[in-house]
mmCIF file of C-alpha atoms (C1' of nucleotides) in Angstrom:
data_model
loop_
_atom_site.group_PDB
_atom_site.id
_atom_site.type_symbol
_atom_site.label_atom_id
_atom_site.label_comp_id
_atom_site.label_asym_id
_atom_site.label_seq_id
_atom_site.Cartn_x
_atom_site.Cartn_y
_atom_site.Cartn_z
ATOM 1 C CA UNK A 1 100.762 98.838 -49.926
ATOM 2 C CA UNK A 2 103.597 96.590 -49.491
ATOM 3 C CA UNK A 3 106.066 95.476 -52.016
ATOM 4 C CA UNK A 4 109.408 93.997 -51.139
ATOM 5 C CA UNK A 5 111.033 97.211 -49.850
ATOM 6 C CA UNK A 6 108.133 97.960 -47.529
ATOM 7 C CA UNK A 7 107.996 94.397 -46.241
ATOM 8 C CA UNK A 8 111.753 94.336 -45.759
ATOM 9 C CA UNK A 9 111.541 97.565 -43.790
ATOM 10 C CA UNK A 10 108.862 96.109 -41.525
ATOM 11 C CA UNK A 11 111.006 93.034 -40.965
ATOM 12 C CA UNK A 12 114.120 95.031 -40.145
ATOM 13 C CA UNK A 13 112.160 97.243 -37.793
ATOM 14 C CA UNK A 14 110.493 94.356 -36.002
ATOM 15 C CA UNK A 15 113.585 92.197 -35.655
ATOM 16 C CA UNK A 16 115.217 94.022 -32.742
ATOM 17 C CA UNK A 17 111.833 94.747 -31.177
ATOM 18 C CA UNK A 18 110.402 91.240 -31.033
ATOM 19 C CA UNK A 19 113.209 88.717 -31.522
ATOM 20 C CA UNK A 20 113.687 86.791 -28.292
ATOM 21 C CA UNK A 21 110.303 87.847 -26.917
ATOM 22 C CA UNK A 22 107.600 85.396 -25.902
ATOM 23 C CA UNK A 23 103.942 85.566 -26.824
ATOM 24 C CA UNK A 24 101.776 85.839 -23.729
ATOM 25 C CA UNK A 25 98.350 86.251 -25.295
ATOM 26 C CA UNK A 26 96.599 86.391 -28.641
ATOM 27 C CA UNK A 27 93.585 88.530 -29.401
ATOM 28 C CA UNK A 28 91.544 88.226 -32.586
ATOM 29 C CA UNK A 29 89.197 90.785 -34.095
ATOM 30 C CA UNK A 30 85.707 90.013 -35.288
ATOM 31 C CA UNK A 31 86.119 90.609 -38.998
ATOM 32 C CA UNK A 32 87.829 87.976 -41.047
ATOM 33 C CA UNK A 33 90.915 88.542 -43.126
ATOM 34 C CA UNK A 34 91.600 86.910 -46.469
ATOM 35 C CA UNK A 35 92.679 83.818 -44.577
ATOM 36 C CA UNK A 36 90.416 83.185 -41.603
ATOM 37 C CA UNK A 37 92.237 82.898 -38.323
ATOM 38 C CA UNK A 38 91.890 79.478 -36.706
ATOM 39 C CA UNK A 39 91.213 79.867 -32.985
ATOM 40 C CA UNK A 40 93.185 76.692 -32.370
ATOM 41 C CA UNK A 41 96.314 78.604 -33.284
ATOM 42 C CA UNK A 42 96.027 80.774 -30.193
ATOM 43 C CA UNK A 43 97.007 78.007 -27.837
ATOM 44 C CA UNK A 44 99.955 77.101 -30.029
ATOM 45 C CA UNK A 45 101.198 80.651 -30.035
ATOM 46 C CA UNK A 46 100.900 81.452 -26.366
ATOM 47 C CA UNK A 47 104.221 80.590 -24.796
ATOM 48 C CA UNK A 48 106.026 80.523 -28.120
ATOM 49 C CA UNK A 49 109.168 82.544 -28.468
ATOM 50 C CA UNK A 50 110.015 84.588 -31.539
ATOM 51 C CA UNK A 51 113.370 83.300 -32.690
ATOM 52 C CA UNK A 52 113.670 85.225 -35.911
ATOM 53 C CA UNK A 53 111.875 87.629 -38.200
ATOM 54 C CA UNK A 54 112.353 87.189 -41.928
ATOM 55 C CA UNK A 55 110.899 87.834 -45.337
ATOM 56 C CA UNK A 56 110.204 85.849 -48.483
ATOM 57 C CA UNK A 57 108.920 87.902 -51.398
ATOM 58 C CA UNK A 58 106.205 90.063 -49.890
ATOM 59 C CA UNK A 59 105.585 87.610 -47.052
ATOM 60 C CA UNK A 60 106.701 88.182 -43.472
ATOM 61 C CA UNK A 61 107.818 85.063 -41.632
ATOM 62 C CA UNK A 62 108.204 84.783 -37.870
ATOM 63 C CA UNK A 63 110.136 81.745 -36.709
ATOM 64 C CA UNK A 64 108.852 80.427 -33.408
ATOM 65 C CA UNK A 65 109.977 77.907 -30.834
ATOM 66 C CA UNK A 66 108.373 76.398 -27.786
ATOM 67 C CA UNK A 67 111.434 75.789 -25.665
ATOM 68 C CA UNK A 68 110.812 76.151 -21.967
ATOM 69 C CA UNK A 69 111.773 79.575 -20.783
ATOM 70 C CA UNK A 70 114.615 80.073 -18.359
ATOM 71 C CA UNK A 71 113.374 80.604 -14.789
ATOM 72 C CA UNK A 72 110.765 83.261 -15.368
ATOM 73 C CA UNK A 73 111.135 86.522 -17.146
ATOM 74 C CA UNK A 74 110.037 89.387 -14.997
ATOM 75 C CA UNK A 75 107.676 91.310 -17.191
ATOM 76 C CA UNK A 76 108.121 95.012 -17.307
ATOM 77 C CA UNK A 77 111.860 94.892 -17.060
ATOM 78 C CA UNK A 78 113.903 95.786 -20.056
ATOM 79 C CA UNK A 79 116.219 93.334 -21.635
ATOM 80 C CA UNK A 80 118.345 91.902 -18.842
ATOM 81 C CA UNK A 81 121.952 93.016 -18.943
ATOM 82 C CA UNK A 82 123.354 89.512 -18.830
ATOM 83 C CA UNK A 83 120.781 87.941 -21.085
ATOM 84 C CA UNK A 84 121.885 86.481 -24.351
ATOM 85 C CA UNK A 85 121.123 88.706 -27.301
ATOM 86 C CA UNK A 86 118.391 87.356 -29.532
ATOM 87 C CA UNK A 87 119.426 85.638 -32.734
ATOM 88 C CA UNK A 88 119.535 87.968 -35.690
ATOM 89 C CA UNK A 89 119.318 86.029 -38.918
ATOM 90 C CA UNK A 90 120.283 88.780 -41.270
ATOM 91 C CA UNK A 91 119.203 87.108 -44.460
ATOM 92 C CA UNK A 92 115.565 86.541 -43.798
ATOM 93 C CA UNK A 93 114.250 83.055 -44.113
ATOM 94 C CA UNK A 94 117.047 81.418 -46.016
ATOM 95 C CA UNK A 95 120.147 79.949 -44.455
ATOM 96 C CA UNK A 96 120.104 78.145 -41.133
ATOM 97 C CA UNK A 97 116.581 78.139 -39.872
ATOM 98 C CA UNK A 98 114.904 76.247 -37.112
ATOM 99 C CA UNK A 99 112.333 73.636 -37.965
ATOM 100 C CA UNK A 100 109.856 75.089 -35.509
ATOM 101 C CA UNK A 101 106.530 76.780 -35.997
ATOM 102 C CA UNK A 102 106.018 79.732 -38.289
ATOM 103 C CA UNK A 103 103.732 82.718 -38.345
ATOM 104 C CA UNK A 104 103.160 83.920 -41.896
ATOM 105 C CA UNK A 105 101.864 87.420 -42.526
ATOM 106 C CA UNK A 106 100.933 89.195 -45.735
ATOM 107 C CA UNK A 107 100.055 92.883 -45.687
ATOM 108 C CA UNK A 108 97.812 92.904 -48.744
ATOM 109 C CA UNK A 109 97.213 96.478 -49.836
ATOM 110 C CA UNK A 110 96.725 98.310 -46.560
ATOM 111 C CA UNK A 111 98.167 96.027 -43.907
ATOM 112 C CA UNK A 112 100.293 97.319 -41.048
ATOM 113 C CA UNK A 113 102.329 95.049 -38.780
ATOM 114 C CA UNK A 114 103.867 96.958 -35.911
ATOM 115 C CA UNK A 115 105.373 96.490 -32.485
ATOM 116 C CA UNK A 116 103.685 98.948 -30.179
ATOM 117 C CA UNK A 117 103.536 99.579 -26.428
ATOM 118 C CA UNK A 118 100.587 97.662 -25.035
ATOM 119 C CA UNK A 119 99.548 100.858 -23.331
ATOM 120 C CA UNK A 120 98.989 102.627 -26.639
ATOM 121 C CA UNK A 121 95.292 102.902 -27.451
ATOM 122 C CA UNK A 122 94.340 100.338 -30.072
ATOM 123 C CA UNK A 123 93.711 101.816 -33.519
ATOM 124 C CA UNK A 124 90.656 101.077 -35.624
ATOM 125 C CA UNK A 125 90.773 98.154 -38.055
ATOM 126 C CA UNK A 126 92.930 96.187 -35.668
ATOM 127 C CA UNK A 127 92.518 92.482 -36.425
ATOM 128 C CA UNK A 128 95.230 90.584 -34.607
ATOM 129 C CA UNK A 129 97.207 91.292 -31.460
ATOM 130 C CA UNK A 130 100.067 89.216 -30.135
ATOM 131 C CA UNK A 131 100.903 90.382 -26.643
ATOM 132 C CA UNK A 132 104.582 89.968 -25.798
ATOM 133 C CA UNK A 133 106.326 89.517 -22.479
ATOM 134 C CA UNK A 134 107.757 93.024 -22.411
ATOM 135 C CA UNK A 135 104.499 94.971 -22.415
ATOM 136 C CA UNK A 136 104.586 95.466 -26.128
ATOM 137 C CA UNK A 137 102.223 94.083 -28.718
ATOM 138 C CA UNK A 138 102.625 92.913 -32.258
ATOM 139 C CA UNK A 139 99.625 94.425 -33.964
ATOM 140 C CA UNK A 140 98.164 93.596 -37.335
ATOM 141 C CA UNK A 141 95.963 96.366 -38.696
ATOM 142 C CA UNK A 142 94.404 96.305 -42.152
ATOM 143 C CA UNK A 143 91.699 98.609 -43.435
ATOM 144 C CA UNK A 144 90.821 96.694 -46.579
ATOM 145 C CA UNK A 145 91.455 93.229 -45.115
ATOM 146 C CA UNK A 146 93.264 91.949 -48.186
ATOM 147 C CA UNK A 147 96.029 90.900 -45.845
ATOM 148 C CA UNK A 148 96.351 87.561 -44.132
ATOM 149 C CA UNK A 149 98.029 85.825 -41.251
ATOM 150 C CA UNK A 150 98.356 82.132 -40.590
ATOM 151 C CA UNK A 151 100.194 79.669 -38.444
ATOM 152 C CA UNK A 152 102.239 76.663 -39.533
ATOM 153 C CA UNK A 153 103.220 74.008 -37.026
ATOM 154 C CA UNK A 154 106.557 73.479 -38.722
ATOM 155 C CA UNK A 155 108.839 74.803 -41.419
ATOM 156 C CA UNK A 156 107.747 72.100 -43.838
ATOM 157 C CA UNK A 157 104.196 73.407 -43.763
ATOM 158 C CA UNK A 158 105.389 76.853 -44.707
ATOM 159 C CA UNK A 159 107.582 75.496 -47.472
ATOM 160 C CA UNK A 160 104.606 73.624 -48.866
ATOM 161 C CA UNK A 161 102.623 76.835 -48.853
ATOM 162 C CA UNK A 162 105.247 78.637 -50.920
ATOM 163 C CA UNK A 163 105.664 75.671 -53.212
ATOM 164 C CA UNK A 164 101.933 75.504 -53.872
ATOM 165 C CA UNK A 165 101.988 79.175 -54.818
ATOM 166 C CA UNK A 166 105.019 78.525 -57.036
ATOM 167 C CA UNK A 167 106.662 81.517 -55.428
ATOM 168 C CA UNK A 168 109.620 82.551 -57.565
ATOM 169 C CA UNK A 169 113.179 83.408 -56.545
ATOM 170 C CA UNK A 170 114.186 86.541 -54.688
ATOM 171 C CA UNK A 171 115.162 89.430 -56.949
ATOM 172 C CA UNK A 172 118.592 89.941 -55.411
ATOM 173 C CA UNK A 173 121.339 87.998 -57.128
ATOM 174 C CA UNK A 174 118.804 86.635 -59.564
ATOM 175 C CA UNK A 175 120.296 84.260 -62.089
ATOM 176 C CA UNK A 176 120.699 86.103 -65.389
ATOM 177 C CA UNK A 177 120.024 83.100 -67.606
ATOM 178 C CA UNK A 178 116.919 82.188 -65.647
ATOM 179 C CA UNK A 179 115.479 85.673 -65.960
ATOM 180 C CA UNK A 180 116.313 85.985 -69.638
ATOM 181 C CA UNK A 181 114.505 82.733 -70.284
ATOM 182 C CA UNK A 182 111.515 83.635 -68.144
ATOM 183 C CA UNK A 183 111.033 86.942 -69.942
ATOM 184 C CA UNK A 184 111.774 85.838 -73.478
ATOM 185 C CA UNK A 185 109.616 82.741 -73.429
ATOM 186 C CA UNK A 186 106.378 84.648 -72.983
ATOM 187 C CA UNK A 187 104.310 87.016 -75.086
ATOM 188 C CA UNK A 188 103.025 88.804 -72.024
ATOM 189 C CA UNK A 189 103.981 92.448 -71.538
ATOM 190 C CA UNK A 190 107.040 93.158 -69.398
ATOM 191 C CA UNK A 191 104.838 94.764 -66.794
ATOM 192 C CA UNK A 192 102.887 91.549 -66.325
ATOM 193 C CA UNK A 193 106.069 89.507 -66.104
ATOM 194 C CA UNK A 194 107.480 91.722 -63.364
ATOM 195 C CA UNK A 195 104.243 91.512 -61.384
ATOM 196 C CA UNK A 196 104.185 87.727 -61.665
ATOM 197 C CA UNK A 197 105.347 86.423 -58.285
ATOM 198 C CA UNK A 198 106.216 83.059 -59.799
ATOM 199 C CA UNK A 199 108.851 84.709 -61.988
ATOM 200 C CA UNK A 200 110.378 86.937 -59.330
ATOM 201 C CA UNK A 201 109.089 87.402 -55.810
ATOM 202 C CA UNK A 202 108.587 90.834 -54.325
ATOM 203 C CA UNK A 203 108.039 93.270 -57.188
ATOM 204 C CA UNK A 204 104.738 95.140 -57.223
ATOM 205 C CA UNK A 205 103.158 97.947 -59.189
ATOM 206 C CA UNK A 206 105.366 100.792 -57.994
ATOM 207 C CA UNK A 207 108.734 99.133 -58.432
ATOM 208 C CA UNK A 208 107.795 97.425 -61.676
ATOM 209 C CA UNK A 209 107.149 100.859 -63.181
ATOM 210 C CA UNK A 210 110.288 102.339 -61.646
ATOM 211 C CA UNK A 211 112.465 99.457 -62.821
ATOM 212 C CA UNK A 212 111.106 99.627 -66.371
ATOM 213 C CA UNK A 213 111.861 103.338 -66.418
ATOM 214 C CA UNK A 214 115.416 102.750 -65.233
ATOM 215 C CA UNK A 215 115.891 100.115 -67.893
ATOM 216 C CA UNK A 216 114.413 102.346 -70.593
ATOM 217 C CA UNK A 217 111.832 99.724 -71.512
ATOM 218 C CA UNK A 218 108.185 100.314 -72.306
ATOM 219 C CA UNK A 219 105.933 98.356 -69.924
ATOM 220 C CA UNK A 220 103.860 97.060 -72.822
ATOM 221 C CA UNK A 221 106.744 95.393 -74.664
ATOM 222 C CA UNK A 222 106.142 91.689 -75.153
ATOM 223 C CA UNK A 223 108.725 89.611 -73.345
ATOM 224 C CA UNK A 224 109.597 87.568 -76.404
ATOM 225 C CA UNK A 225 110.369 90.712 -78.387
ATOM 226 C CA UNK A 226 112.958 92.026 -75.958
ATOM 227 C CA UNK A 227 116.640 91.425 -76.749
ATOM 228 C CA UNK A 228 118.650 89.521 -74.132
ATOM 229 C CA UNK A 229 120.817 92.522 -73.334
ATOM 230 C CA UNK A 230 117.720 94.560 -72.568
ATOM 231 C CA UNK A 231 116.395 91.825 -70.295
ATOM 232 C CA UNK A 232 119.694 91.941 -68.438
ATOM 233 C CA UNK A 233 119.280 95.681 -68.051
ATOM 234 C CA UNK A 234 115.832 95.121 -66.640
ATOM 235 C CA UNK A 235 117.073 92.576 -64.120
ATOM 236 C CA UNK A 236 119.750 94.993 -62.950
ATOM 237 C CA UNK A 237 117.225 97.821 -62.801
ATOM 238 C CA UNK A 238 114.905 95.754 -60.617
ATOM 239 C CA UNK A 239 117.688 95.011 -58.191
ATOM 240 C CA UNK A 240 118.866 98.610 -58.168
ATOM 241 C CA UNK A 241 115.483 100.151 -57.562
ATOM 242 C CA UNK A 242 114.583 97.674 -54.819
ATOM 243 C CA UNK A 243 117.920 98.296 -53.116
ATOM 244 C CA UNK A 244 117.402 102.046 -53.254
ATOM 245 C CA UNK A 245 113.848 101.727 -51.993
ATOM 246 C CA UNK A 246 114.893 99.574 -49.046
ATOM 247 C CA UNK A 247 117.476 102.219 -48.182
ATOM 248 C CA UNK A 248 114.674 104.768 -48.315
ATOM 249 C CA UNK A 249 112.480 102.625 -46.009
ATOM 250 C CA UNK A 250 109.922 101.995 -48.729
ATOM 251 C CA UNK A 251 107.193 104.161 -50.211
ATOM 252 C CA UNK A 252 104.227 105.533 -48.320
ATOM 253 C CA UNK A 253 101.460 106.476 -50.710
ATOM 254 C CA UNK A 254 98.778 106.404 -48.072
ATOM 255 C CA UNK A 255 98.722 103.633 -45.498
ATOM 256 C CA UNK A 256 102.128 102.090 -45.318
ATOM 257 C CA UNK A 257 104.138 102.305 -42.123
ATOM 258 C CA UNK A 258 107.176 100.320 -41.019
ATOM 259 C CA UNK A 259 107.380 98.001 -38.042
ATOM 260 C CA UNK A 260 107.756 100.871 -35.610
ATOM 261 C CA UNK A 261 104.992 102.932 -37.149
ATOM 262 C CA UNK A 262 107.190 105.230 -39.262
ATOM 263 C CA UNK A 263 106.210 106.149 -42.774
ATOM 264 C CA UNK A 264 108.469 105.439 -45.728
ATOM 265 C CA UNK A 265 110.428 108.044 -47.633
ATOM 266 C CA UNK A 266 111.074 106.603 -51.055
ATOM 267 C CA UNK A 267 107.882 107.978 -52.611
ATOM 268 C CA UNK A 268 109.757 111.238 -53.088
ATOM 269 C CA UNK A 269 112.270 109.462 -55.307
ATOM 270 C CA UNK A 270 109.741 107.959 -57.708
ATOM 271 C CA UNK A 271 110.562 108.907 -61.276
ATOM 272 C CA UNK A 272 107.307 107.801 -62.906
ATOM 273 C CA UNK A 273 104.937 106.053 -60.491
ATOM 274 C CA UNK A 274 102.015 108.340 -59.687
ATOM 275 C CA UNK A 275 103.537 111.167 -61.697
ATOM 276 C CA UNK A 276 101.223 111.134 -64.708
ATOM 277 C CA UNK A 277 101.518 114.391 -66.638
ATOM 278 C CA UNK A 278 104.623 115.550 -64.803
ATOM 279 C CA UNK A 279 107.841 116.000 -66.767
ATOM 280 C CA UNK A 280 110.191 113.051 -66.969
ATOM 281 C CA UNK A 281 113.166 113.704 -64.693
ATOM 282 C CA UNK A 282 115.484 112.569 -67.472
ATOM 283 C CA UNK A 283 114.082 114.086 -70.680
ATOM 284 C CA UNK A 284 111.202 116.325 -69.703
ATOM 285 C CA UNK A 285 108.548 114.509 -71.691
ATOM 286 C CA UNK A 286 105.266 114.183 -69.812
ATOM 287 C CA UNK A 287 104.854 110.928 -67.915
ATOM 288 C CA UNK A 288 102.124 108.793 -69.406
ATOM 289 C CA UNK A 289 99.829 106.231 -67.849
ATOM 290 C CA UNK A 290 98.260 103.160 -69.437
ATOM 291 C CA UNK A 291 96.427 100.115 -68.144
ATOM 292 C CA UNK A 292 98.443 96.893 -68.278
ATOM 293 C CA UNK A 293 97.891 93.611 -66.495
ATOM 294 C CA UNK A 294 94.961 95.324 -64.819
ATOM 295 C CA UNK A 295 97.184 97.936 -63.191
ATOM 296 C CA UNK A 296 98.073 101.548 -63.865
ATOM 297 C CA UNK A 297 101.418 101.644 -65.592
ATOM 298 C CA UNK A 298 103.429 104.844 -65.619
ATOM 299 C CA UNK A 299 106.212 105.491 -68.077
ATOM 300 C CA UNK A 300 108.034 108.123 -70.097
ATOM 301 C CA UNK A 301 107.230 108.004 -73.790
ATOM 302 C CA UNK A 302 110.567 109.590 -74.571
ATOM 303 C CA UNK A 303 112.823 107.331 -72.513
ATOM 304 C CA UNK A 304 110.753 104.161 -72.888
ATOM 305 C CA UNK A 305 109.787 103.791 -76.553
ATOM 306 C CA UNK A 306 107.371 101.031 -77.391
ATOM 307 C CA UNK A 307 109.552 99.911 -80.280
ATOM 308 C CA UNK A 308 113.235 99.132 -80.610
ATOM 309 C CA UNK A 309 114.372 101.734 -83.118
ATOM 310 C CA UNK A 310 117.894 100.317 -83.217
ATOM 311 C CA UNK A 311 116.969 97.457 -85.505
ATOM 312 C CA UNK A 312 114.001 98.846 -87.408
ATOM 313 C CA UNK A 313 114.047 95.972 -89.816
ATOM 314 C CA UNK A 314 114.187 93.190 -87.292
ATOM 315 C CA UNK A 315 112.551 94.044 -84.029
ATOM 316 C CA UNK A 316 109.383 96.040 -84.271
ATOM 317 C CA UNK A 317 107.152 95.399 -81.340
ATOM 318 C CA UNK A 318 103.949 97.304 -81.715
ATOM 319 C CA UNK A 319 102.470 99.105 -78.780
ATOM 320 C CA UNK A 320 99.345 97.050 -79.349
ATOM 321 C CA UNK A 321 96.027 97.858 -77.819
ATOM 322 C CA UNK A 322 97.119 100.176 -75.101
ATOM 323 C CA UNK A 323 94.641 102.866 -74.210
ATOM 324 C CA UNK A 324 95.823 106.131 -72.840
ATOM 325 C CA UNK A 325 94.372 107.158 -69.543
ATOM 326 C CA UNK A 326 93.578 110.530 -68.150
ATOM 327 C CA UNK A 327 96.562 112.695 -67.365
ATOM 328 C CA UNK A 328 96.054 112.348 -63.676
ATOM 329 C CA UNK A 329 97.376 109.949 -61.147
ATOM 330 C CA UNK A 330 97.656 109.278 -57.466
ATOM 331 C CA UNK A 331 99.992 111.746 -55.869
ATOM 332 C CA UNK A 332 102.389 110.568 -53.286
ATOM 333 C CA UNK A 333 101.827 111.625 -49.725
ATOM 334 C CA UNK A 334 103.153 115.089 -49.159
ATOM 335 C "C1'" DT B 1 96.102 84.541 -69.717
ATOM 336 C "C1'" DC B 2 92.984 87.847 -68.246
ATOM 337 C "C1'" DG B 3 89.156 89.860 -65.879
ATOM 338 C "C1'" DG B 4 86.676 89.920 -61.748
ATOM 339 C "C1'" DC B 5 86.501 89.790 -57.056
ATOM 340 C "C1'" DC B 6 87.688 90.362 -52.329
ATOM 341 C "C1'" DC B 7 87.220 95.211 -49.017
ATOM 342 C "C1'" DT B 8 87.219 100.167 -47.283
ATOM 343 C "C1'" DG B 9 88.189 104.932 -47.738
ATOM 344 C "C1'" DG B 10 89.651 109.023 -50.060
ATOM 345 C "C1'" DG B 11 89.619 112.244 -53.729
ATOM 346 C "C1'" DG B 12 87.687 114.520 -57.945
ATOM 347 C "C1'" DC C 1 78.237 110.025 -57.378
ATOM 348 C "C1'" DC C 2 82.093 107.890 -59.616
ATOM 349 C "C1'" DC C 3 86.627 106.091 -59.883
ATOM 350 C "C1'" DC C 4 90.874 104.916 -57.860
ATOM 351 C "C1'" DA C 5 94.259 102.378 -54.724
ATOM 352 C "C1'" DG C 6 101.470 99.092 -52.753
ATOM 353 C "C1'" DG C 7 97.948 92.295 -53.813
ATOM 354 C "C1'" DG C 8 96.605 87.623 -54.628
ATOM 355 C "C1'" DC C 9 93.431 84.147 -55.958
ATOM 356 C "C1'" DC C 10 89.925 81.907 -58.684
ATOM 357 C "C1'" DG C 11 87.309 80.735 -62.451
ATOM 358 C "C1'" DA C 12 85.965 81.504 -67.354
#
DNA sequence: TCGGCCCTGGGG
DNA sequence: CCCCAGGGCCGA
């Protein structure tokens, strides 16, 4: 489910709900996630306080600390009137961060990470529960179990994890020269480049298609055949579509909910994703769907030509080996 | 660099 | 029944 806008929405929802709270218990389901949960982490987490909630790419990062609590919080009470407001690091994981422990969560395809009243009946497919000191629970639910959660004793461990994955830069304020080089040095299709988390972190199948539509670029175009100015357009389109999607609280196709359990709303604004056969909102041509980088890729044949007709003599990328798919696609939730 | 695989559920 | 699905990782 979750691309950057969905993950960002979860993070923004959770921040005021869990920042400053202390973990009082950890419960682990029987079925294993992509990364098996180490039972030794439970003892490290109990008593830890959530200092901050952030995001890196599609990863959710909780910053934790083990400082001794003031006297004793009386559970059940709301936030004390005189108590210091919890720290709100607006910019996710960058900037000034503590060197303490980290909880790293990835939602996979169907993961849900919510703060819920402990009294709410537990849903099915619930795999991890972090009870908090205000009678709420952080709950990780994931039908397909492609998601993962793991604990790092310190910030360096988390950094090493991202470094090992070669996680690329955030898409906001992305360096233009860097992106031009990354795109133009490869023969892979643009769609594959956008999905590559080592190039840019956070873009997934929905927003790759939407960004390519905004930029007027065919998803099958080889990176090294795309003029620099067009790559710049693509970079701006990525930023624009992600910004709009965050404002719309992400896209709910089926499973996605934000940190408070609310569905997203941006699926109604999709121009091409999941709209195979429907008319293009810009030119009316039917939206087409092909398979690229192993994923369905939706585009408008009218607005996103597979060749650059401007310089017919020079640039002539062929649409190469793309098979049309049935004129049918997943429809967004009603 | 790409396909297959990890899972479960929903829709045609 | 078959195919499809917001992702990432691993091996050929």
